[in-house]
Amino acid sequence: MKNKLQWKFVLIMLLLILILMTVVSVFLIQGVQRFYSNAFFSQMETVFTDKLLYGELTAALYEEDPVAKIQEVLDAYQGRLGINTDTRNYYILDGTAGSVLVTSAVGEAGQLAITPNILQALTGSFAFGGNATADYMDIAVPVTGEGDSIEYVVYIRDNRQTVRDLTLSLVSLIMEAVGVGFVIAVALALILAKTLLQPILGMTKAAEAIAGGDFSKKLSVESDDEIGILAHTFNNMASQLQATLEEIRRSETLRREFVANVSHELRTPLTSIRSYAETLTENPDMEKETEVSFLHVILNESDRMTKIVQDLLELSRFDAGNVQFNFERFSISKSIEDVRDAVRLEAASRGHTISVTIPEGLPHIVGDRARIEQVLINIVSNAIKYTPDGGYIDITSGSGDGHVWVAIQDTGIGIPEEDIPRLFDRFYRVDKARSRESGGTGLGLSIALEIIQRHGGDVDVTSVVGEGTTVTVRLPIEPKAADGEKSAGGRHHALEE
Ligand code: ADP
């Protein structure tokens, strides 16, 4: 592939040079020829329209040997006329027959054919007409005597040999230039191909590496031209691909963990139900009291299972996106008070003090009241569960920036910093034993986050181990219509069904 493109470049360059040089040569040669013939005619015109020369020519007619005199005059003007006895010559023709009487030409060059200019001069007028296609240039001037009789014709002829020689040397010069141009073009084309192809080859290698799962190869972006932009885009694409793959792997791990968790969470209560039930069947003479306590364990465990299954079903509905929300405008202040009332007994049984602070005029919000209350109850229940007896739970609230916030602060055991980001993961519990003991499933906060996110809000946790935890729920006063429908995105993995 490399060679193919490289040679295409070379070919294009060569063609370019060839076309360019051809065009330049055509113009150059034409220009030179035109210049040369223009120079000839204007030179002749200047010399022959000079009164002095023409006067001398006509005066020669009165000499004894007019032809010799004319020749003498012409010889005197040899320099100005450019007569060189080789490519340019003068002829003195007989005024009636047009036959050559005298010429500066030697040998073959002396032979003369009658040209249109000679014919014109024989009729009595100056002939400076040019013919571009002819292989000569000429002018003819009649030397007129008394009574307008044409005695002689002075004829100057240039055989264009000079311009032909010039053209030839120009052509050979151009050929040489083309040769040099070819060499330069090939070198340039190769350099160009190399600079263009190097990054492309790099990209091919990187793409191959990526196809093989190796994302470590990054292209160096050396320029800010199109190739540089391409390399940059390629790098971006590679990083994005890598991120996506990592995300897929991560969610695959999460999915496996989740399936393992579900099985484990369901097996634990099942195992105890089974062992208690077995003990009961194997010991029909058991004391009534023990029997009742065993049956209680069985009931408790099946309640736990029911709770887990219910929570899982709820999450699964969120994942599938078919949870119906009943949006309405309601008083969040009233909800906070209702939540407090709902947990009052539970808190009292642990000796906790709950305080509620609601500012005057806390705006009503639009949302699914029952679900938001469910979230708040869940968070307050956590505060009750994870705070040693006799603690304090403060529920405060406020608004601003189009949002309402509710913060639940406790004086509980706190959460280690490294666990905070995972709190919302399904089945994630900081202390499994404690959570299970208090009837937790590890799904409460996952469900809470789903509900709040679908309102366009968020949940934030700050905590100091041994001092307490603050969970803050922020909800928009007017959620955007779409928020209720949209999926929570990649934070959680789909529930296996
Ligand atoms: P659970 O059903 O176990 O309470 P959640 O999803 O509600 O599950 O909470 C997840 C974990 O977060 C809990 O197991 C607990 O370890 C921790 N957690 C939640 N709230 C608090 C809190 N107020 N204080 C200390 N730990 C908490």
Coordinates of C-alpha atoms and ligand atoms in Angstrom, one line a residue:
M1 CA 0.0 0.0 0.0
K2 CA 2.8 2.3 0.9
N3 CA 4.5 2.1 -2.4
K4 CA 1.3 2.5 -4.3
L5 CA 0.5 5.9 -2.9
Q6 CA 4.1 7.0 -3.0
W7 CA 4.3 6.4 -6.7
K8 CA 1.0 8.0 -7.3
F9 CA 2.5 11.2 -5.8
V10 CA 5.6 10.9 -8.0
L11 CA 3.4 10.4 -11.1
I12 CA 1.2 13.4 -10.2
M13 CA 4.3 15.6 -9.6
L14 CA 5.9 14.5 -12.9
L15 CA 2.7 15.2 -14.8
L16 CA 2.5 18.6 -13.1
I17 CA 6.0 19.5 -14.0
L18 CA 5.5 18.4 -17.6
I19 CA 2.3 20.3 -18.1
L20 CA 3.7 23.4 -16.4
M21 CA 6.9 23.3 -18.5
T22 CA 5.0 22.7 -21.7
V23 CA 2.8 25.7 -21.1
V24 CA 5.7 27.9 -20.1
S25 CA 7.7 26.8 -23.1
V26 CA 4.9 27.5 -25.6
F27 CA 4.4 31.0 -24.2
L28 CA 8.2 31.6 -23.9
I29 CA 9.0 30.6 -27.5
Q30 CA 6.0 32.4 -28.9
G31 CA 7.0 35.5 -26.9
V32 CA 10.6 35.3 -28.1
Q33 CA 9.5 34.9 -31.8
R34 CA 7.0 37.8 -31.5
F35 CA 9.6 39.9 -29.8
Y36 CA 12.1 39.2 -32.5
S37 CA 9.8 39.9 -35.4
N38 CA 8.4 43.1 -33.8
A39 CA 12.0 44.2 -33.2
F40 CA 12.8 43.6 -36.9
F41 CA 9.8 45.5 -38.3
S42 CA 10.1 48.4 -35.9
Q43 CA 13.8 48.7 -36.6
M44 CA 13.2 48.7 -40.4
E45 CA 10.4 51.2 -40.1
T46 CA 12.6 53.6 -38.0
V47 CA 15.5 53.4 -40.4
F48 CA 13.5 53.7 -43.6
T49 CA 11.1 56.4 -42.5
D50 CA 14.2 58.4 -41.6
K51 CA 14.2 61.2 -44.2
L52 CA 18.0 61.3 -44.4
L53 CA 18.4 57.7 -45.6
Y54 CA 15.6 57.9 -48.0
G55 CA 16.9 61.2 -49.3
E56 CA 20.3 59.6 -49.8
L57 CA 18.7 56.7 -51.7
T58 CA 16.8 59.0 -54.1
A59 CA 19.8 61.2 -54.5
A60 CA 21.8 58.2 -55.6
L61 CA 19.6 58.0 -58.8
Y62 CA 21.4 61.1 -60.1
E63 CA 24.9 59.5 -59.6
E64 CA 26.7 58.0 -62.4
D65 CA 26.4 54.5 -61.0
P66 CA 23.2 54.7 -58.9
V67 CA 23.4 51.0 -57.9
A68 CA 27.0 51.4 -56.5
K69 CA 25.8 54.6 -54.7
I70 CA 22.8 52.8 -53.2
Q71 CA 25.1 50.0 -52.1
E72 CA 27.4 52.5 -50.5
V73 CA 24.5 54.1 -48.7
L74 CA 23.2 50.7 -47.5
D75 CA 26.7 49.7 -46.4
A76 CA 26.9 52.9 -44.4
Y77 CA 23.7 51.9 -42.7
Q78 CA 24.7 48.3 -42.3
G79 CA 24.9 48.6 -38.5
R80 CA 21.5 50.3 -38.0
L81 CA 19.9 47.8 -40.4
G82 CA 21.4 44.8 -38.6
I83 CA 22.9 43.5 -41.9
N84 CA 25.3 40.7 -41.0
T85 CA 25.7 39.1 -44.5
D86 CA 24.6 35.8 -42.9
T87 CA 21.1 35.8 -41.5
R88 CA 20.1 39.3 -42.6
N89 CA 21.0 40.8 -46.0
Y90 CA 20.0 43.7 -48.3
Y91 CA 19.2 43.3 -51.9
I92 CA 19.0 46.0 -54.5
L93 CA 16.4 44.9 -57.1
D94 CA 15.7 46.2 -60.5
G95 CA 12.6 48.5 -60.3
T96 CA 10.8 46.9 -63.2
A97 CA 11.7 43.1 -63.2
G98 CA 12.5 42.7 -59.6
S99 CA 15.7 40.9 -60.4
V100 CA 18.6 41.1 -58.0
L101 CA 21.3 43.6 -59.0
V102 CA 23.4 43.6 -55.9
T103 CA 23.2 41.8 -52.6
S104 CA 25.2 41.7 -49.4
A105 CA 24.5 38.0 -49.2
V106 CA 27.1 35.5 -50.2
G107 CA 26.6 32.1 -51.9
E108 CA 23.2 30.4 -51.7
A109 CA 21.7 33.2 -49.6
G110 CA 21.9 35.4 -52.7
Q111 CA 19.1 33.4 -54.4
L112 CA 15.8 35.3 -54.1
A113 CA 12.2 34.4 -54.7
I114 CA 9.7 37.1 -55.3
T115 CA 7.8 37.8 -52.1
P116 CA 4.5 39.7 -51.5
N117 CA 6.5 42.6 -50.1
I118 CA 8.6 42.8 -53.3
L119 CA 5.5 42.8 -55.4
Q120 CA 4.1 45.6 -53.4
A121 CA 7.2 47.6 -53.6
L122 CA 7.2 47.1 -57.4
T123 CA 3.8 48.9 -57.4
G124 CA 5.4 51.9 -55.7
S125 CA 4.6 51.6 -52.0
F126 CA 6.6 50.8 -48.9
A127 CA 6.1 47.2 -47.9
F128 CA 6.6 46.4 -44.2
G129 CA 4.0 43.6 -44.0
G130 CA 4.9 40.7 -41.8
N131 CA 3.8 37.0 -42.1
A132 CA 4.1 35.1 -38.9
T133 CA 4.0 31.7 -40.5
A134 CA 6.7 32.4 -43.1
D135 CA 10.3 31.2 -42.3
Y136 CA 11.6 34.7 -43.2
M137 CA 10.9 38.4 -42.5
D138 CA 11.3 41.0 -45.1
I139 CA 10.6 44.6 -46.1
A140 CA 10.8 46.2 -49.5
V141 CA 11.2 49.9 -50.2
P142 CA 10.9 51.4 -53.7
V143 CA 13.4 54.0 -54.8
T144 CA 11.3 56.3 -56.9
G145 CA 12.8 58.6 -59.5
E146 CA 11.2 61.5 -61.4
G147 CA 7.7 60.9 -62.7
D148 CA 7.1 58.3 -59.9
S149 CA 9.0 55.7 -61.9
I150 CA 10.3 52.9 -59.7
E151 CA 14.0 52.7 -60.5
Y152 CA 15.1 50.3 -57.8
V153 CA 13.7 48.3 -54.9
V154 CA 15.7 48.1 -51.7
Y155 CA 14.9 44.8 -50.1
I156 CA 15.9 43.6 -46.6
R157 CA 15.4 40.0 -45.8
D158 CA 16.0 38.1 -42.5
N159 CA 15.9 34.3 -42.7
R160 CA 14.9 34.0 -39.0
Q161 CA 17.8 31.7 -38.5
T162 CA 18.7 33.7 -35.3
V163 CA 15.3 33.2 -33.8
R164 CA 15.3 29.6 -34.8
D165 CA 18.7 29.1 -33.1
L166 CA 17.4 30.9 -30.1
T167 CA 14.3 28.8 -30.0
L168 CA 16.4 25.6 -30.3
S169 CA 18.6 26.7 -27.4
L170 CA 15.6 27.7 -25.4
V171 CA 14.0 24.2 -26.0
S172 CA 17.2 22.5 -25.0
L173 CA 17.4 24.7 -21.9
I174 CA 13.8 23.9 -21.1
M175 CA 14.5 20.2 -21.5
E176 CA 17.3 20.5 -19.1
A177 CA 15.1 22.4 -16.7
V178 CA 12.5 19.7 -17.1
G179 CA 15.1 17.1 -16.3
V180 CA 16.2 18.9 -13.2
G181 CA 12.5 19.6 -12.3
F182 CA 11.8 15.8 -12.6
V183 CA 14.5 15.0 -10.2
I184 CA 13.3 17.6 -7.7
A185 CA 9.7 16.5 -8.2
V186 CA 10.5 12.9 -7.5
A187 CA 12.4 13.9 -4.4
L188 CA 9.6 16.2 -3.3
A189 CA 7.0 13.6 -4.0
L190 CA 8.9 11.1 -2.0
I191 CA 9.3 13.5 0.9
L192 CA 5.7 14.5 0.7
A193 CA 4.6 10.9 0.6
K194 CA 6.7 10.1 3.6
T195 CA 5.4 13.0 5.7
L196 CA 1.8 12.1 4.7
L197 CA 2.2 8.4 4.9
Q198 CA 4.1 8.2 8.1
P199 CA 1.2 9.3 10.3
I200 CA -1.1 7.1 8.3
L201 CA 1.2 4.1 8.8
G202 CA 1.3 5.0 12.5
M203 CA -2.5 5.1 12.5
T204 CA -2.7 1.7 10.8
K205 CA -0.3 0.2 13.4
A206 CA -2.3 1.8 16.2
A207 CA -5.6 0.6 14.7
E208 CA -4.1 -2.9 14.5
A209 CA -3.0 -2.7 18.1
I210 CA -6.4 -1.5 19.1
A211 CA -8.0 -4.4 17.2
G212 CA -5.7 -6.6 19.2
G213 CA -7.0 -5.0 22.4
D214 CA -3.9 -2.9 23.1
F215 CA -4.8 0.7 23.7
S216 CA -1.4 1.8 24.9
K217 CA -0.3 3.1 21.5
K218 CA -1.0 6.8 21.2
L219 CA -0.2 8.7 18.1
S220 CA 2.0 11.7 18.5
V221 CA 0.3 14.8 17.2
E222 CA 3.1 16.8 15.5
S223 CA 1.2 19.3 13.5
D224 CA -2.1 21.2 13.6
D225 CA -2.9 20.5 10.0
E226 CA -5.5 18.0 8.8
I227 CA -3.2 15.1 9.5
G228 CA -2.6 16.4 13.0
I229 CA -6.3 16.8 13.5
L230 CA -6.8 13.2 12.2
A231 CA -4.2 11.9 14.6
H232 CA -5.8 13.9 17.4
T233 CA -9.3 12.5 16.5
F234 CA -7.9 9.0 16.3
N235 CA -6.4 9.3 19.8
N236 CA -9.7 10.6 21.1
M237 CA -11.5 7.8 19.5
A238 CA -9.1 5.3 20.9
S239 CA -9.5 6.8 24.4
Q240 CA -13.3 6.7 24.1
L241 CA -13.2 3.2 22.9
Q242 CA -11.0 2.2 25.8
A243 CA -13.3 4.0 28.2
T244 CA -16.3 2.3 26.7
L245 CA -14.7 -1.1 26.9
E246 CA -13.6 -0.5 30.5
E247 CA -17.2 0.6 31.3
I248 CA -18.5 -2.6 29.7
R249 CA -16.0 -4.7 31.6
R250 CA -16.9 -2.9 34.8
S251 CA -20.6 -3.3 34.4
E252 CA -20.0 -7.0 33.5
T253 CA -18.2 -7.4 36.8
L254 CA -20.9 -5.5 38.6
R255 CA -23.5 -7.8 36.9
R256 CA -21.7 -10.9 38.0
E257 CA -21.4 -9.5 41.5
F258 CA -25.0 -8.6 41.5
V259 CA -26.1 -12.1 40.5
A260 CA -23.9 -13.6 43.1
N261 CA -25.3 -11.1 45.7
V262 CA -28.9 -11.9 44.8
S263 CA -28.3 -15.6 45.1
H264 CA -26.4 -15.2 48.4
E265 CA -29.0 -12.8 49.9
L266 CA -31.8 -15.1 49.1
R267 CA -30.0 -18.3 50.1
T268 CA -29.1 -17.0 53.6
P269 CA -32.8 -16.6 54.8
L270 CA -33.7 -19.8 52.9
T271 CA -31.0 -21.8 54.7
S272 CA -32.1 -20.6 58.1
I273 CA -35.8 -21.2 57.3
R274 CA -34.9 -24.7 56.2
S275 CA -32.7 -25.6 59.2
Y276 CA -35.3 -24.2 61.7
A277 CA -38.1 -26.1 59.9
E278 CA -36.0 -29.3 59.9
T279 CA -35.3 -29.0 63.6
L280 CA -39.0 -28.5 64.2
T281 CA -40.0 -31.6 62.2
E282 CA -37.2 -33.7 63.7
N283 CA -38.2 -32.7 67.3
P284 CA -41.9 -33.1 67.6
D285 CA -41.6 -33.0 71.4
M286 CA -39.9 -29.6 71.6
E287 CA -40.9 -27.2 74.3
K288 CA -43.7 -25.0 73.3
E289 CA -41.6 -21.8 74.0
T290 CA -38.7 -22.9 71.8
E291 CA -41.1 -24.0 69.1
V292 CA -42.7 -20.5 69.0
S293 CA -39.3 -18.7 68.9
F294 CA -38.3 -21.0 66.0
L295 CA -41.5 -20.2 64.2
H296 CA -40.8 -16.5 64.7
V297 CA -37.4 -16.9 63.2
I298 CA -39.0 -18.6 60.2
L299 CA -41.5 -15.8 59.8
N300 CA -38.9 -13.1 60.2
E301 CA -36.6 -14.7 57.6
S302 CA -39.5 -15.1 55.1
D303 CA -40.4 -11.4 55.7
R304 CA -36.8 -10.5 54.9
M305 CA -36.9 -12.6 51.7
T306 CA -40.2 -10.9 50.7
K307 CA -38.6 -7.5 51.3
I308 CA -35.6 -8.4 49.2
V309 CA -37.7 -9.7 46.4
Q310 CA -39.9 -6.6 46.5
D311 CA -37.0 -4.3 46.4
L312 CA -35.4 -6.2 43.6
L313 CA -38.7 -6.1 41.7
E314 CA -38.8 -2.3 42.2
L315 CA -35.3 -1.9 40.9
S316 CA -36.0 -4.1 38.0
R317 CA -39.0 -2.0 37.1
F318 CA -36.7 1.1 37.3
D319 CA -34.2 -0.6 35.0
A320 CA -36.9 -1.5 32.5
G321 CA -38.2 2.1 32.7
N322 CA -41.8 1.1 33.5
V323 CA -42.3 2.8 36.8
Q324 CA -45.2 5.2 36.8
F325 CA -44.7 8.4 38.7
N326 CA -47.7 10.4 39.9
F327 CA -46.4 14.0 39.6
E328 CA -48.3 16.6 41.6
R329 CA -47.6 19.8 43.3
F330 CA -47.3 19.2 47.1
S331 CA -46.0 20.7 50.2
I332 CA -42.6 19.2 51.0
S333 CA -42.8 20.8 54.5
K334 CA -45.9 18.7 55.1
S335 CA -44.1 15.6 53.8
I336 CA -41.1 16.1 56.1
E337 CA -43.5 16.4 59.1
D338 CA -45.3 13.2 58.0
V339 CA -42.0 11.4 57.7
R340 CA -41.1 12.5 61.2
D341 CA -44.5 11.2 62.4
A342 CA -43.9 7.9 60.6
V343 CA -40.6 7.2 62.3
R344 CA -41.4 8.7 65.7
L345 CA -42.1 5.3 67.3
E346 CA -39.0 3.6 65.8
A347 CA -36.8 6.5 67.0
A348 CA -38.3 6.6 70.4
S349 CA -37.7 2.9 70.9
R350 CA -34.0 3.6 70.4
G351 CA -34.0 6.7 72.6
H352 CA -33.2 9.1 69.7
T353 CA -34.2 12.7 69.6
I354 CA -35.6 13.9 66.2
S355 CA -35.6 17.6 65.5
V356 CA -37.1 19.2 62.4
T357 CA -36.3 22.6 61.0
I358 CA -38.4 23.9 58.1
P359 CA -38.0 27.6 57.0
E360 CA -41.0 29.7 56.5
G361 CA -42.5 29.6 53.0
L362 CA -40.5 26.5 51.8
P363 CA -41.8 26.2 48.2
H364 CA -44.1 23.4 47.2
I365 CA -42.5 21.1 44.7
V366 CA -43.7 19.0 41.8
G367 CA -43.0 15.3 42.2
D368 CA -44.3 11.9 43.2
R369 CA -45.2 12.6 46.8
A370 CA -45.5 9.0 48.0
R371 CA -42.1 8.0 46.5
I372 CA -40.3 11.1 47.9
E373 CA -41.7 10.3 51.3
Q374 CA -40.5 6.7 50.8
V375 CA -37.0 8.0 50.1
L376 CA -37.0 10.3 53.1
I377 CA -38.3 7.5 55.4
N378 CA -35.6 5.3 54.1
I379 CA -32.8 7.8 54.9
V380 CA -34.2 8.7 58.3
S381 CA -34.6 5.0 59.1
N382 CA -30.9 4.5 58.2
A383 CA -30.0 7.4 60.5
I384 CA -32.0 5.6 63.3
K385 CA -30.5 2.2 62.5
Y386 CA -26.9 3.3 62.3
T387 CA -26.9 5.6 65.3
P388 CA -26.2 4.2 68.7
D389 CA -29.2 4.5 71.1
G390 CA -29.9 7.9 72.5
G391 CA -28.6 9.8 69.4
Y392 CA -29.8 13.0 67.7
I393 CA -31.3 13.2 64.3
D394 CA -31.8 16.6 62.8
I395 CA -33.9 17.1 59.7
T396 CA -33.3 20.5 58.2
S397 CA -34.5 21.9 54.9
G398 CA -34.2 25.0 52.7
S399 CA -34.4 26.2 49.1
G400 CA -32.5 28.1 46.5
D401 CA -31.5 28.0 42.8
G402 CA -34.8 26.4 41.8
H403 CA -34.3 23.5 44.2
V404 CA -35.4 22.4 47.6
W405 CA -33.1 20.4 49.8
V406 CA -33.7 18.2 52.8
A407 CA -30.7 17.2 55.0
I408 CA -30.9 14.3 57.5
Q409 CA -28.0 14.5 60.0
D410 CA -27.3 11.9 62.6
T411 CA -24.8 11.4 65.4
G412 CA -24.2 7.8 64.4
I413 CA -21.4 5.5 63.5
G414 CA -20.5 7.3 60.3
I415 CA -19.3 5.8 57.1
P416 CA -15.6 5.5 56.1
E417 CA -14.8 7.8 53.2
E418 CA -13.8 5.0 50.8
D419 CA -17.3 3.4 51.2
I420 CA -19.3 6.6 50.4
P421 CA -19.0 6.3 46.6
R422 CA -20.3 2.8 46.7
L423 CA -23.3 3.3 49.1
F424 CA -25.7 3.5 46.2
D425 CA -24.5 0.3 44.7
R426 CA -27.0 -2.5 45.0
F427 CA -26.5 -4.7 48.0
Y428 CA -23.6 -2.6 49.2
R429 CA -23.4 -2.4 52.9
V430 CA -20.6 -1.1 55.0
D431 CA -21.2 -3.5 57.8
K432 CA -23.1 -6.5 56.5
A433 CA -23.8 -8.1 59.9
R434 CA -25.2 -4.8 61.4
S435 CA -27.3 -4.1 58.3
R436 CA -28.8 -7.6 58.3
E437 CA -29.4 -7.5 62.0
S438 CA -31.4 -4.3 61.6
G439 CA -33.4 -5.8 58.7
G440 CA -31.6 -3.9 55.9
T441 CA -31.3 -5.3 52.4
G442 CA -28.6 -3.0 51.1
L443 CA -31.0 -1.9 48.3
G444 CA -32.6 1.0 50.1
L445 CA -30.2 3.7 48.9
S446 CA -30.1 2.3 45.4
I447 CA -33.9 2.7 45.1
A448 CA -33.7 6.1 46.8
L449 CA -31.2 7.4 44.2
E450 CA -33.2 6.0 41.3
I451 CA -36.3 7.9 42.5
I452 CA -34.5 11.1 43.2
Q453 CA -32.6 11.0 39.9
R454 CA -35.9 10.5 38.0
H455 CA -37.1 13.8 39.6
G456 CA -33.9 15.4 38.2
G457 CA -32.5 15.7 41.7
D458 CA -29.5 14.1 43.5
V459 CA -28.4 12.7 46.8
D460 CA -25.2 13.6 48.6
V461 CA -23.6 11.9 51.5
T462 CA -21.0 13.4 53.9
S463 CA -19.8 11.5 56.9
V464 CA -17.2 11.3 59.6
V465 CA -16.6 7.9 61.2
G466 CA -17.7 7.9 64.9
E467 CA -19.3 11.4 64.6
G468 CA -22.2 11.0 62.2
T469 CA -23.5 11.2 58.7
T470 CA -25.4 13.8 56.7
V471 CA -27.5 12.7 53.8
T472 CA -28.8 15.6 51.6
V473 CA -31.6 15.2 49.0
R474 CA -31.9 18.0 46.5
L475 CA -35.0 18.2 44.3
P476 CA -35.9 20.6 41.6
I477 CA -39.0 22.7 42.4
E478 CA -40.2 22.1 38.8
P479 CA -38.7 18.9 37.4
K480 CA -38.3 18.8 33.6
A481 CA -40.9 16.6 32.0
A482 CA -38.3 14.2 30.6
D483 CA -36.7 13.5 34.0
G484 CA -39.5 11.3 35.1
E485 CA -39.0 9.1 32.1
K486 CA -35.3 8.9 31.6
S487 CA -33.2 6.0 32.8
A488 CA -30.6 6.6 35.5
G489 CA -27.9 5.6 33.1
G490 CA -24.7 3.6 33.6
R491 CA -24.5 3.9 37.4
H492 CA -26.3 0.6 37.8
H493 CA -26.4 -2.5 35.9
A494 CA -29.6 -4.2 34.7
L495 CA -31.3 -6.6 36.9
E496 CA -31.2 -10.2 35.7
E497 CA -34.7 -11.6 35.5
Ligands
ADP1 P1 -29.5 -1.1 54.2 O1 -30.7 -1.7 53.8 O2 -28.4 -2.0 54.5 O3 -29.6 0.1 55.2 P2 -29.0 1.1 52.3 O4 -28.9 1.0 50.8 O5 -30.1 1.9 52.8 O6 -29.1 -0.4 52.8 O7 -27.7 1.6 52.9 C1 -26.5 1.0 52.5 C2 -25.4 1.1 53.5 O8 -25.0 2.4 53.8 C3 -25.9 0.5 54.8 O9 -25.7 -0.8 54.9 C4 -25.0 1.2 55.8 O10 -23.8 0.5 55.9 C5 -24.7 2.5 55.2 N1 -25.5 3.7 55.7 C6 -26.6 4.2 55.2 N2 -27.0 5.2 56.0 C7 -26.1 5.3 57.0 C8 -26.0 6.2 58.1 N3 -26.9 7.2 58.3 N4 -25.0 6.0 59.0 C9 -24.1 5.1 58.7 N5 -24.1 4.2 57.7 C10 -25.1 4.3 56.8

